[in-house]
XYZ file of C-alpha atoms in Angstrom:
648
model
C -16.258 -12.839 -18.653
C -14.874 -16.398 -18.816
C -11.695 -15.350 -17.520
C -13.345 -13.599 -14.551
C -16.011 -16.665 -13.546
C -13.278 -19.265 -13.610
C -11.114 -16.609 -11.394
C -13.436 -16.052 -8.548
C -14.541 -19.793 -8.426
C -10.859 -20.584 -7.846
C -10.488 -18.091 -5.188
C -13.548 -18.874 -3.386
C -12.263 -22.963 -3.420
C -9.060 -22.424 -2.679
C -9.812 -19.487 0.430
C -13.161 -21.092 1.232
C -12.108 -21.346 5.063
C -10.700 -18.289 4.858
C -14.359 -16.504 3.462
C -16.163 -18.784 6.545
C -13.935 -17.249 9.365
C -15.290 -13.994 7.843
C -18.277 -14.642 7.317
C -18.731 -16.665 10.350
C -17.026 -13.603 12.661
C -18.742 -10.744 10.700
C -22.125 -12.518 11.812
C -21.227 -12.866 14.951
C -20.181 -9.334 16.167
C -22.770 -7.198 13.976
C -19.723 -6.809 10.828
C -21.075 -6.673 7.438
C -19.172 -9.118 5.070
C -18.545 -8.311 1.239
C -17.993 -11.608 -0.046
C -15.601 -12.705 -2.631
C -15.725 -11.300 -6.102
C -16.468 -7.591 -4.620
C -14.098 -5.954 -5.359
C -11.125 -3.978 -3.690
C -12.338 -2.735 -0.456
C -11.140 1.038 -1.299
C -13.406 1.211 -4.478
C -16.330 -0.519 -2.426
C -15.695 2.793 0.420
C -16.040 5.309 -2.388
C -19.260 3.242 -4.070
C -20.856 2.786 -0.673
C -19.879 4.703 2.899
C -17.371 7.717 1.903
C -18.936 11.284 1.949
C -17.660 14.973 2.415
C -16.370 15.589 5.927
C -16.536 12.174 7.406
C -13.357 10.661 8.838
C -12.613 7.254 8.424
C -9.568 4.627 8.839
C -9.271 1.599 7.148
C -6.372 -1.301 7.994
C -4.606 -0.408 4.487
C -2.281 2.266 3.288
C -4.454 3.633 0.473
C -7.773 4.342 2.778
C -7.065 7.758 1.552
C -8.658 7.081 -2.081
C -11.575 7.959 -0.182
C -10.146 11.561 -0.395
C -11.402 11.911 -3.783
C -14.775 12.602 -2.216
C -13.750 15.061 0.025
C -13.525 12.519 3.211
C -10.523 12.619 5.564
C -9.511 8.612 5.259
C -6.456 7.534 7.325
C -4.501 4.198 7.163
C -3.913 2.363 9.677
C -2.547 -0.852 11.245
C -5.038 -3.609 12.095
C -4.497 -3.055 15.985
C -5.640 0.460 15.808
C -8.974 -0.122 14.331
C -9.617 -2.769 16.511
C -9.497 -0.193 19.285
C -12.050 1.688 17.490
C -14.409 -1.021 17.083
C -13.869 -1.466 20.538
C -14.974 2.190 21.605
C -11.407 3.019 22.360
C -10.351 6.694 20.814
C -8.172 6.854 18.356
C -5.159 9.139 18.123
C -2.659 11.029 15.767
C -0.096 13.301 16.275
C -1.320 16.635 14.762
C -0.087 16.535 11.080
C 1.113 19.222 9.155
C -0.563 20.361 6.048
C 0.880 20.293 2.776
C -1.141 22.406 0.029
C -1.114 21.809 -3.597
C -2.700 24.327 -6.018
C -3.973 23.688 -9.116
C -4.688 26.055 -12.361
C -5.681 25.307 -15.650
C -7.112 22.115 -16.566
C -6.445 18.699 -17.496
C -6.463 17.602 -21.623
C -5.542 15.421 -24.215
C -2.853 12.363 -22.527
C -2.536 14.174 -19.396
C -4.853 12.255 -16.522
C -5.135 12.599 -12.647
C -2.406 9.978 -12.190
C -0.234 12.473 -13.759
C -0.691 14.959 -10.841
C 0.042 12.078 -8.223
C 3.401 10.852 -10.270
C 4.322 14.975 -10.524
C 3.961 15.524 -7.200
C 5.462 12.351 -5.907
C 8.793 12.918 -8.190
C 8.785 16.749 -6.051
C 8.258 15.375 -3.022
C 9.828 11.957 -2.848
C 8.300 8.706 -0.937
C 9.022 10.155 2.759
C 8.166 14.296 1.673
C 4.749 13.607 3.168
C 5.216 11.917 6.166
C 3.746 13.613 9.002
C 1.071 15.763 6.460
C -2.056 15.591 4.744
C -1.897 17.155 1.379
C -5.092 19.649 0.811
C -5.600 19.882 -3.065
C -7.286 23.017 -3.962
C -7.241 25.772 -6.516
C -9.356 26.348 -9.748
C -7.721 23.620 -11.687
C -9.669 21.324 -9.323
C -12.942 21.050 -11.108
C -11.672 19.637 -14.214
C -10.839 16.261 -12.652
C -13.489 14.225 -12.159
C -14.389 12.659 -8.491
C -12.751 8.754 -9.566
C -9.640 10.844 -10.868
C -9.776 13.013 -7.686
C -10.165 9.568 -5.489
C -6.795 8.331 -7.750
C -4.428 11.212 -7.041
C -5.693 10.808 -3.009
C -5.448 6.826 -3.218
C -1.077 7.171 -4.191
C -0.605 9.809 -1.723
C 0.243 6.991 0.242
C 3.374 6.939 -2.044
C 4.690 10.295 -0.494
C 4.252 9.073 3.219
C 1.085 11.396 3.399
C -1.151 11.401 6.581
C -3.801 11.399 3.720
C -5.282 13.727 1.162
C -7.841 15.519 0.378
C -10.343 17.447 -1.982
C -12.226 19.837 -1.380
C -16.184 19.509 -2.161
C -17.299 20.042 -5.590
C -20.069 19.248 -8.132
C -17.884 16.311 -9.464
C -18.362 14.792 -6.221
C -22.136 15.442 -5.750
C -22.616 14.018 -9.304
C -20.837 10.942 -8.573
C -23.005 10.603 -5.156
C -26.083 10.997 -6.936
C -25.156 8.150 -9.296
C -23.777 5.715 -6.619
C -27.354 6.260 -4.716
C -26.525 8.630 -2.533
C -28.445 11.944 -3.727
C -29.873 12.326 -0.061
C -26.030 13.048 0.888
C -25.058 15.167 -1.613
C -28.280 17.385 -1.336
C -26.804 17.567 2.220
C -23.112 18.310 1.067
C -24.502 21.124 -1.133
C -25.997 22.218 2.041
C -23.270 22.462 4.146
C -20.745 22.986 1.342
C -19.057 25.944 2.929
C -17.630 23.596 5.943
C -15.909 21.540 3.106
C -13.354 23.659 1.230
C -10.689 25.219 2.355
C -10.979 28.101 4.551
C -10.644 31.834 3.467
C -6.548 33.149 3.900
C -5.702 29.652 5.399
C -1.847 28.868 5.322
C 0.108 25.904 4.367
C 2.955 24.821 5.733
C 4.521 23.942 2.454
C 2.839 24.914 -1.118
C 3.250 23.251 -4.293
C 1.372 24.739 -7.402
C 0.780 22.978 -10.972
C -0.358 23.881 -13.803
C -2.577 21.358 -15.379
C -2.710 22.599 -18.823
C 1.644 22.416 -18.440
C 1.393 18.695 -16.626
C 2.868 16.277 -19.146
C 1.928 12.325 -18.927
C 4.202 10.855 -16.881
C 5.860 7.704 -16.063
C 7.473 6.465 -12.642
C 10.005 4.403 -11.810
C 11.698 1.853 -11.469
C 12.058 0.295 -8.279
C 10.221 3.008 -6.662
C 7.097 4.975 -7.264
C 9.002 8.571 -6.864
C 11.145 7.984 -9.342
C 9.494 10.608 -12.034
C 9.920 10.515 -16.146
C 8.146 12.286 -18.690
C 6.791 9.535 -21.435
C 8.334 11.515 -23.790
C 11.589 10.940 -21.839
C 11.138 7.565 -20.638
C 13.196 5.812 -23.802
C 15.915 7.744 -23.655
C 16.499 7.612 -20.119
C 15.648 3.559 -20.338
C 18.063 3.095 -23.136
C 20.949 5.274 -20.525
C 20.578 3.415 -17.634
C 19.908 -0.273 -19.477
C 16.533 -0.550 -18.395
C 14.846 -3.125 -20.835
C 13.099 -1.195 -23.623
C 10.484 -4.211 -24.534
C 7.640 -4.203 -22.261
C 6.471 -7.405 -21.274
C 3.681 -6.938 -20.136
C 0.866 -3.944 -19.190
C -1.509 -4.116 -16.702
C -4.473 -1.923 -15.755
C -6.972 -2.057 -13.024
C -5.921 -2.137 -9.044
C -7.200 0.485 -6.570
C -5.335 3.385 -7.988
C -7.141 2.828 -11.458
C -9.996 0.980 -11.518
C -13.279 3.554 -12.523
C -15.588 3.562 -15.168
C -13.339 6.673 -16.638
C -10.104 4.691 -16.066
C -11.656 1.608 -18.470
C -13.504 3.888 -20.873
C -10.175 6.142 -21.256
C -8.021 2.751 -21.658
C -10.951 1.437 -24.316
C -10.357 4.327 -26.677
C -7.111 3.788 -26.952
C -7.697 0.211 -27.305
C -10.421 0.887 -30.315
C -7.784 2.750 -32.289
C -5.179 0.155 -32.544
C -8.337 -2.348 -33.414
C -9.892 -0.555 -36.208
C -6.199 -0.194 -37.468
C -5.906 -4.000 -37.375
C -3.355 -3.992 -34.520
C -3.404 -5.919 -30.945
C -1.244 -5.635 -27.932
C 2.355 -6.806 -28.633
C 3.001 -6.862 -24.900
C 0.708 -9.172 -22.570
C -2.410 -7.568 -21.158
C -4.245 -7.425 -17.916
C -6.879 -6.154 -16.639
C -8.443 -5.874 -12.988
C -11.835 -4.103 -12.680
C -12.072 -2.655 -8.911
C -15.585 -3.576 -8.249
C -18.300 -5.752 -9.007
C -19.857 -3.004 -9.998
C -17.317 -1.648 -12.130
C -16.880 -5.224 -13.579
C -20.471 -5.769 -14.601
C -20.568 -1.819 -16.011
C -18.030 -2.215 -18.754
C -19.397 -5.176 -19.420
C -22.780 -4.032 -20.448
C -21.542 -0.853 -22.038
C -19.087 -2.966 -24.204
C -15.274 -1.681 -22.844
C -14.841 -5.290 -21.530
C -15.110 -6.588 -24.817
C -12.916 -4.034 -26.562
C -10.280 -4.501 -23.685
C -10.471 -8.358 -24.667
C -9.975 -7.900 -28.660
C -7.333 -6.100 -28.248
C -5.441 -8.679 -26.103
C -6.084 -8.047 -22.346
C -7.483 -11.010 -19.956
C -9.800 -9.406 -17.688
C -9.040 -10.538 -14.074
C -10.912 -11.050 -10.339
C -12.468 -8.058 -8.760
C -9.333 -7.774 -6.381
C -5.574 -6.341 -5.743
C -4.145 -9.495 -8.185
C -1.248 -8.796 -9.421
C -0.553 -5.242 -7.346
C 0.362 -6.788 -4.499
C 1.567 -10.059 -5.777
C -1.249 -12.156 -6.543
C -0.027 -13.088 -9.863
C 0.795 -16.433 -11.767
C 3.176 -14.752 -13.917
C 4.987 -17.619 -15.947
C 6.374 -15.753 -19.038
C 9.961 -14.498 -17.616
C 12.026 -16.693 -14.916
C 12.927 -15.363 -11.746
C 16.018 -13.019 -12.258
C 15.144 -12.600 -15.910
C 15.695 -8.596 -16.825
C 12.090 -7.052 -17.665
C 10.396 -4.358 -17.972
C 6.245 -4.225 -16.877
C 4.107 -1.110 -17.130
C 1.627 -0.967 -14.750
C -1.552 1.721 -13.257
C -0.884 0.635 -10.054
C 0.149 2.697 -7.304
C 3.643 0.714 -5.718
C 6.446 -0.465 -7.546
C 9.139 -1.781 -5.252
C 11.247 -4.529 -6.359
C 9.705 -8.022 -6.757
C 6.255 -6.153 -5.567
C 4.092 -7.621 -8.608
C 5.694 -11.471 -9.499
C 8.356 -12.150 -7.022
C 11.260 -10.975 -9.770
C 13.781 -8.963 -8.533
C 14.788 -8.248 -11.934
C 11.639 -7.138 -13.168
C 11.538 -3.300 -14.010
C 8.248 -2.232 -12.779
C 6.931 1.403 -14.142
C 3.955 3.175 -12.851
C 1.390 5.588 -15.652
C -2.169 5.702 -16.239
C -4.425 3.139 -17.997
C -4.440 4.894 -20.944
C -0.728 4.966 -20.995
C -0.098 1.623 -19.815
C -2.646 0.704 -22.997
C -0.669 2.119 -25.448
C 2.661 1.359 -24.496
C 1.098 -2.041 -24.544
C 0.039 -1.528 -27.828
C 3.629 -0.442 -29.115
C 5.094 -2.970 -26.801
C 8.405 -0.770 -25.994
C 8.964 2.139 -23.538
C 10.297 4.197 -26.652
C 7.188 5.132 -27.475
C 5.384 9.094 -26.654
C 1.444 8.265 -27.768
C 1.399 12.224 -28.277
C 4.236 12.233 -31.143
C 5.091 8.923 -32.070
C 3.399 6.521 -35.179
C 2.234 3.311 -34.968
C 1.742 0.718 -38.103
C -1.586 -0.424 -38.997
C -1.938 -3.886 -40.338
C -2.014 -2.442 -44.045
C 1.543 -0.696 -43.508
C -0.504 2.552 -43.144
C 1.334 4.809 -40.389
C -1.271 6.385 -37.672
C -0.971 8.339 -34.399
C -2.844 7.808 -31.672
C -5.591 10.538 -31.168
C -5.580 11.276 -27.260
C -8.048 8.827 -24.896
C -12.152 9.774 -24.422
C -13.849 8.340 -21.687
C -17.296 9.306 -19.969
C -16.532 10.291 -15.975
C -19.957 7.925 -15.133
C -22.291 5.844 -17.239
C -25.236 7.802 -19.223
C -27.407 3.963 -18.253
C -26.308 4.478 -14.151
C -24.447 1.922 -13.081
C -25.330 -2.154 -13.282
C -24.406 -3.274 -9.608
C -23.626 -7.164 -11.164
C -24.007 -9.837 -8.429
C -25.331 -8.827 -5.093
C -22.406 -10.133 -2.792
C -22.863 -8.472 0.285
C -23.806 -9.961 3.501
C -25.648 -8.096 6.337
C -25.202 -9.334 10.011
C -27.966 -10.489 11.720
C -30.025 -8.921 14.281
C -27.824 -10.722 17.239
C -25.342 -13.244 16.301
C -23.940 -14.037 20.196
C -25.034 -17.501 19.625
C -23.539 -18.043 16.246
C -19.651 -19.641 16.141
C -17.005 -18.660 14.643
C -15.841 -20.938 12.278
C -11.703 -21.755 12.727
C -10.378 -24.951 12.474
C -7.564 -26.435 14.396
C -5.844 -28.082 11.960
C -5.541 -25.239 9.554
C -2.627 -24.049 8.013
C -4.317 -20.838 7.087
C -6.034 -19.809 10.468
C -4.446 -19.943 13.906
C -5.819 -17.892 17.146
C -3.639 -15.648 18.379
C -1.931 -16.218 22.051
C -0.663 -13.144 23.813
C 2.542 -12.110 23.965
C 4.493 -11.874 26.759
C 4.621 -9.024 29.425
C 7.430 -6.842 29.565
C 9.942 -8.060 32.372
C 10.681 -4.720 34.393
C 13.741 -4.263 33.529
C 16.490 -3.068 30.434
C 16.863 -5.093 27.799
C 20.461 -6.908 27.985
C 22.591 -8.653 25.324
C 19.833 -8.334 22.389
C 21.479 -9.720 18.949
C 21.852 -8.036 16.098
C 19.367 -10.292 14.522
C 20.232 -8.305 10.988
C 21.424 -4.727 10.105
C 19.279 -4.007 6.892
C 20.874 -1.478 4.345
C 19.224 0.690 2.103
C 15.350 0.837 1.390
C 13.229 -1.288 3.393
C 9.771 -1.398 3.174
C 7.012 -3.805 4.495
C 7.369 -5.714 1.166
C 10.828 -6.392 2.409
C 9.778 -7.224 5.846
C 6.770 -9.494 5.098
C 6.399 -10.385 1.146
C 3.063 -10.258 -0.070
C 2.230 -12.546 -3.352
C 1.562 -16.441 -2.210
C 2.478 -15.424 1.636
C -1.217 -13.746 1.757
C -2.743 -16.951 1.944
C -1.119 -17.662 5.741
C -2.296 -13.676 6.617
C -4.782 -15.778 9.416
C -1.615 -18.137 10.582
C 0.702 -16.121 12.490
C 3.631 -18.088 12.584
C 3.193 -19.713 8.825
C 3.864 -16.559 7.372
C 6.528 -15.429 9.725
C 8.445 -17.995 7.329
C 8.448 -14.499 5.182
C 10.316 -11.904 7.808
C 12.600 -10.063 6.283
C 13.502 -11.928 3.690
C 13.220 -9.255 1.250
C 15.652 -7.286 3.128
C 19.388 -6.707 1.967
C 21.836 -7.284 4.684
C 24.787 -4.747 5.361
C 27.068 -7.345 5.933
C 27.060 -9.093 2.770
C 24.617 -7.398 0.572
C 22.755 -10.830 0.289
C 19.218 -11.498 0.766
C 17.803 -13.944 3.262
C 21.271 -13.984 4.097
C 22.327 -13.436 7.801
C 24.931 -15.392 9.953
C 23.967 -17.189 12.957
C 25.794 -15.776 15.886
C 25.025 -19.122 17.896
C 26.359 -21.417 15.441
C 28.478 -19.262 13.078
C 26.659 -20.762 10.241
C 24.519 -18.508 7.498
C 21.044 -19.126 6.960
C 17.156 -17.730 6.156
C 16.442 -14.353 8.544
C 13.338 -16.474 9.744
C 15.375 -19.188 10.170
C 17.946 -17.709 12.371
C 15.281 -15.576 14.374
C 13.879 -19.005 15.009
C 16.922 -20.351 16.570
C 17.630 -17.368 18.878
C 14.067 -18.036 19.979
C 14.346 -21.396 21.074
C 17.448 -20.921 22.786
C 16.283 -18.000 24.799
C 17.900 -14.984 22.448
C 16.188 -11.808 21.754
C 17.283 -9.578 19.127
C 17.075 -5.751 17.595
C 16.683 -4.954 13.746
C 18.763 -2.065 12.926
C 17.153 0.126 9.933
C 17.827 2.838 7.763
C 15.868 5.982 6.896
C 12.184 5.680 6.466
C 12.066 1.796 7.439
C 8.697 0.319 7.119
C 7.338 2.737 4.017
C 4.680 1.096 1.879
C 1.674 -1.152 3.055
C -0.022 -0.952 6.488
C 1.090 -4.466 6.749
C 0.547 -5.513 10.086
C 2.181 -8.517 9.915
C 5.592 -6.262 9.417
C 5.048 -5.874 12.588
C 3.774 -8.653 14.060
C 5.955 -11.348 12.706
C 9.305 -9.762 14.736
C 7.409 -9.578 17.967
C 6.430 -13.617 17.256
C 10.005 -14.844 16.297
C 11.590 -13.046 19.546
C 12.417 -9.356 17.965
C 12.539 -6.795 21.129
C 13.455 -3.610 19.089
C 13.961 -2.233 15.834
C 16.493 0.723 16.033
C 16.779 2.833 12.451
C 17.450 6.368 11.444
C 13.404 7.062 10.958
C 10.547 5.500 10.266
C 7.499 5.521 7.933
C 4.384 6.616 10.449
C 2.078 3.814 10.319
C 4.887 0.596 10.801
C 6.223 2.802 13.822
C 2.509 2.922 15.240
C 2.168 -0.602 14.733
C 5.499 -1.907 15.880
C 4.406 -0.380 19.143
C 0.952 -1.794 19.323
C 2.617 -5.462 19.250
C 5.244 -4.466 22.411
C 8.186 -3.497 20.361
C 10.044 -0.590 21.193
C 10.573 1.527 17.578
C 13.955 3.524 18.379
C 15.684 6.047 16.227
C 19.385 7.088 16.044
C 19.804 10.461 18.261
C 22.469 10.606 15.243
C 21.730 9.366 12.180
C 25.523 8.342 11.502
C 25.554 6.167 14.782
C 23.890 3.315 12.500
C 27.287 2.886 11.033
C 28.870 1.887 14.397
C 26.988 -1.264 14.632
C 28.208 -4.120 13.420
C 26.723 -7.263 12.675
C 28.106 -9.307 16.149
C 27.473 -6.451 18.401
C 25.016 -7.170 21.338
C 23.033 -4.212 22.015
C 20.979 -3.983 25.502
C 18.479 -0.859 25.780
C 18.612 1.365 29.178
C 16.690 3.153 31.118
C 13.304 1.258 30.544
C 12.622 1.371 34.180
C 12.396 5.719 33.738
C 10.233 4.809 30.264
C 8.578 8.623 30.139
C 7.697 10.267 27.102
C 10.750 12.351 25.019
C 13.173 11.152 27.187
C 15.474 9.151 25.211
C 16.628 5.948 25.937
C 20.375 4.856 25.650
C 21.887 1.772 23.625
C 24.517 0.411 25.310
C 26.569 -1.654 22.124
C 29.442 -4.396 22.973
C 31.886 -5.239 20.006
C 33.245 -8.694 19.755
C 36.465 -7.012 20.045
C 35.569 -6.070 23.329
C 35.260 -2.224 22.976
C 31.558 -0.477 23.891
C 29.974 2.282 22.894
C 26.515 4.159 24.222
C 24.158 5.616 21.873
C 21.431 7.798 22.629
C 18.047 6.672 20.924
C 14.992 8.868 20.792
C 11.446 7.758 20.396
C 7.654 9.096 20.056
C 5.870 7.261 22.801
C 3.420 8.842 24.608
C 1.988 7.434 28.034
C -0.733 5.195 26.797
C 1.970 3.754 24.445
C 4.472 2.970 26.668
C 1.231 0.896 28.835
C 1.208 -1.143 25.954
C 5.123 -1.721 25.753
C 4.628 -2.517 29.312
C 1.552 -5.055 28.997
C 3.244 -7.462 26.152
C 0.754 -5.209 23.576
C -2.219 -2.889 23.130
C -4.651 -5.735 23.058
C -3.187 -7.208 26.625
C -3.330 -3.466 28.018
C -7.166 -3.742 26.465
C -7.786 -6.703 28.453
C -5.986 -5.234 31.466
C -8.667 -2.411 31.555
C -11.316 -4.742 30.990
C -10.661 -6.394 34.930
């Protein structure tokens, strides 16, 4: 409890202009605020507004935890839900539908993150783009809502739409104990509209069979990347992945319930009344107030604390990068277990030599415990304090608290009545905050000469594009935290990182850095990508930060669905290879200008015309996905100037 007061103080001193610019603007256009110390907003949508058959967006990638109770909850960038708060419609291209069947039932170390990690090692981080994946099948019922909301929440993982459940009495139960037993008496009501229909088809079918599913482990470097526990040492010790786990954390969006803690807890009991603590550090990151102030009062907080964990803020922490982590030095080889849902290099601490591997609670808990990746909780022995040799039994947890849940602190704040008068609080002289200023119009014609401001190889996701970690705190200064553009990426030309030549000067420096100097001597430039560019976060600032530093296009083999949609919202033009093997004509001098803007129509493609150094051309033809009120905003500078346009 310590741990978590001192937290939240710090945060709310050291982001204290930050919370009044929320605060401030929430009052002032009728926005309700949850104030610091909340929680993570996706556990806060399944405590408070999510409900069978509502469809809702949300400006992050896992708005589809909100699937676990039966809702249809889209990511999206920050641009497109401003148009919905702004009574604009919002629009998707018709997904596909991906089903996944389940029989028999979960038991003993298998857990609902071991359906997500199956099915993301089948279909791989870009198998779902363009879908939503429709869970259904008898095997349903034996996970509970919060496990349900889990396996919907890392969907994100595959590139999914979103995902869905469909209505059952794990959700109604879990409605009726959040407060919300006037809904779920409705849901029962109208449960026919909220499964899947009778005979309906899937485009592509996956079945498991819980009472097969093993626990599983994925990783590293990428959340697809699919182990059995039982395999995990073996194929560690192969590849010379570091066997000794540093450290374990649990918590984060993906993990955060009352089950999730009370699972973890068991295991955690065991190793205590066998006189043993964690050998690896231990974290801990309750999702909600709620949550937080639950397993206090019912005692897991406590247990979770003997045994070695520090309980942590009600937020993201250490998932996305928010973490202090002081035991290992940057490049140091490591090896962290984590419940999270994302596990791309340097994701959690910065270290691109940290081995990052994503499992359940109760997994992360007892590898933790046993400090090594060689070790299968279902077969292997641990030693008590007394030399005695023990297993494990397999985790117990209670799906929702027999007392109801304790709701903790009461940090929300309603708008008032009519805050028109009321100011918005932004300083000046911030380093944290700074008001937009639109960007400029397109000029009417092609684009000519743009410079290849850096061809990116291999996986790039909006962790590479725009770091997370201590960059959040300039998320409100647009061009402090363009200092972060792509300096996670790997450059073709050298394989270095935040490593590009300067055309201009022939000198090699930051990609920021560079992009900065082509700005301020008039030079626009192109990103070229390769497949699935942009995966990951919603991050808007991905997005944003190449349209501020003088980026025109960003040309790849294909992209992940929500960076595409908000590259376009910011004026960009998102372009993909008519051939996919036409990325390895460019070269790292070439000056590319794009044709045909001036005939912009939807699926006509536009060509690249690309000029060697050694004076040789070639033309490329590069397709895109605009559609007419997308190619307004190309034309305006953005969607929010084409807003304002319609506004006069």
């Amino acid at each position: 409890m310590a741990t978590y007061c001192l937290t939240v103080a710090r945060l709310q001193e050291v982001n204290l202009e930050v919370y009044d610019f929320l605060a401030s603007a929430g009052a002032k256009y009728g926005v309700g605020f949850w104030k610091p110390g909340s929680g993570i907003i996706h556990q806060i949508i399944l405590e408070n507004y999510a409900y069978p058959g509502v469809m809702l967006i949300g400006t992050d990638s896992h708005t589809p935890n909100g699937g676990g109770l039966g809702s249809i909850c889209i990511g999206v960038g920050g641009a497109d839900a401003v148009d919905v708060m702004a009574g604009i419609p919002w629009e998707l291209k018709c997904p596909k539908v991906i089903g996944v069947k389940l029989t028999g039932s979960l038991s003993g170390w298998s857990s609902p993150k071991d359906v997500i990690l199956k099915v993301a090692g089948i279909l791989t981080v870009k198998g779902g783009t363009g879908a939503i994946v429709e869970y259904h099948g008898p095997g349903v019922d034996s996970i509970s809502c919060t496990g349900m909301a889990t396996i919907c929440n890392m969907g994100a993982e595959i590139g999914a739409t979103t995902s869905v459940f469909p209505y059952n009495h794990r959700m109604r139960t879990y409605m009726e104990k959040t407060g919300r037993a006037d809904i779920a008496a409705l849901s029962d009501k109208y449960s026919h509209l909220l499964v899947p229909d009778e005979g309906c088809e899937y485009d592509q079918l996956i079945e498991l069979n819980l009472d097969e599913l093993k626990p599983h482990i994925n990783g590293p470097f990428t959340p697809d990347l699919a182990h059995p526990v039982s395999e995990i040492g073996a194929v560690a010790e192969k590849n010379g992945w570091p066997l000794e786990v540093k450290v374990g954390l649990i918590g984060s969006c993906t993990n955060s319930s009352y089950e999730d803690m009370g699972r973890a807890a068991s295991v955690a009991k065991q190793a205590l009344d066998k006189g043993l603590t964690c050998k690896a550090q231990f974290t801990v990151t309750p999702g909600s107030e709620q949550i937080r102030a639950t397993i206090e009062r019912d005692g897991y907080s406590k247990i979770l604390g003997d045994v070695g964990g520090v309980v942590l803020a009600n937020a993201c922490g250490p998932c996305i990068g928010q973490w202090d982590r002081r035991d290992v030095k940057k490049g140091e080889k490591n090896t962290i277990v984590t419940s999270f849902n994302r596990n791309f290099t340097a994701r959690n601490d910065a270290n691109p030599a940290t081995h990052a591997f994503v499992t359940s609670p109760e997994i992360v808990t007892a590898l933790a415990i046993a400090g090594t990746l060689n070790f299968n909780p279902e077969t292997d022995y641990l030693t008590a304090a007394n030399g005695e040799k023990f297993k494990l039994d397999p985790p117990n947890g209670d799906e929702l608290p027999s007392k109801d849940f304790d709701p903790g602190q009461d940090t929300y704040q309603h708008p008032p009545p009519d805050g028109q008068s009321l100011k918005v609080n932004v300083s000046p002289e911030s380093n944290r905050l700074q008001l937009l200023d639109p960007f400029d119009r397109w000029s009417g014609g092609d684009l000519e000469d743009l410079k290849v401001l850096i061809k990116v190889k291999g996986k790039c996701t909006t962790d590479h594009i725009s770091a997370a970690g201590p960059w959040l705190k300039f998320r409100g200064h647009l061009d402090n935290i363009s200092n972060n553009m792509l300096i996670g990426a790997v450059n073709s030309e050298n394989d270095g990182i935040n490593k590009i030549k300067n055309q201009l000067t022939g000198e090699y420096g930051g990609v920021p850095d560079v992009a900065r100097h082509y700005k301020a001597n008039g030079v626009s430039w192109v990103v070229v990508g390769d497949d699935n560019y942009g995966e990951g976060s919603s991050r808007e600032h991905a997005a944003l930060e190449p349209r501020h530093l003088g980026g025109r296009a960003i040309i790849v083999k294909s992209f992940a669905r929500i960076h595409e949609t908000n590259l376009k919202k910011q004026g960009l033009l998102p372009l993909t290879f008519n051939n996919p093997s036409d990325y390895d004509k460019i070269r790292p001098d070439d000056k590319i200008s794009v044709k045909g803007l001036k005939t912009f129509t939807p699926g006509k493609p536009l060509i690249a015309l690309v000029k060697h150094s050694d004076g040789s051309e070639e033309t490329l033809e590069m397709n895109h996905s605009f559609n007419e009120t997308q190619i307004e905003w190309f034309k305006a500078g953005s969607a929010l100037n084409r807003m304002k346009e319609l506004q006069h």
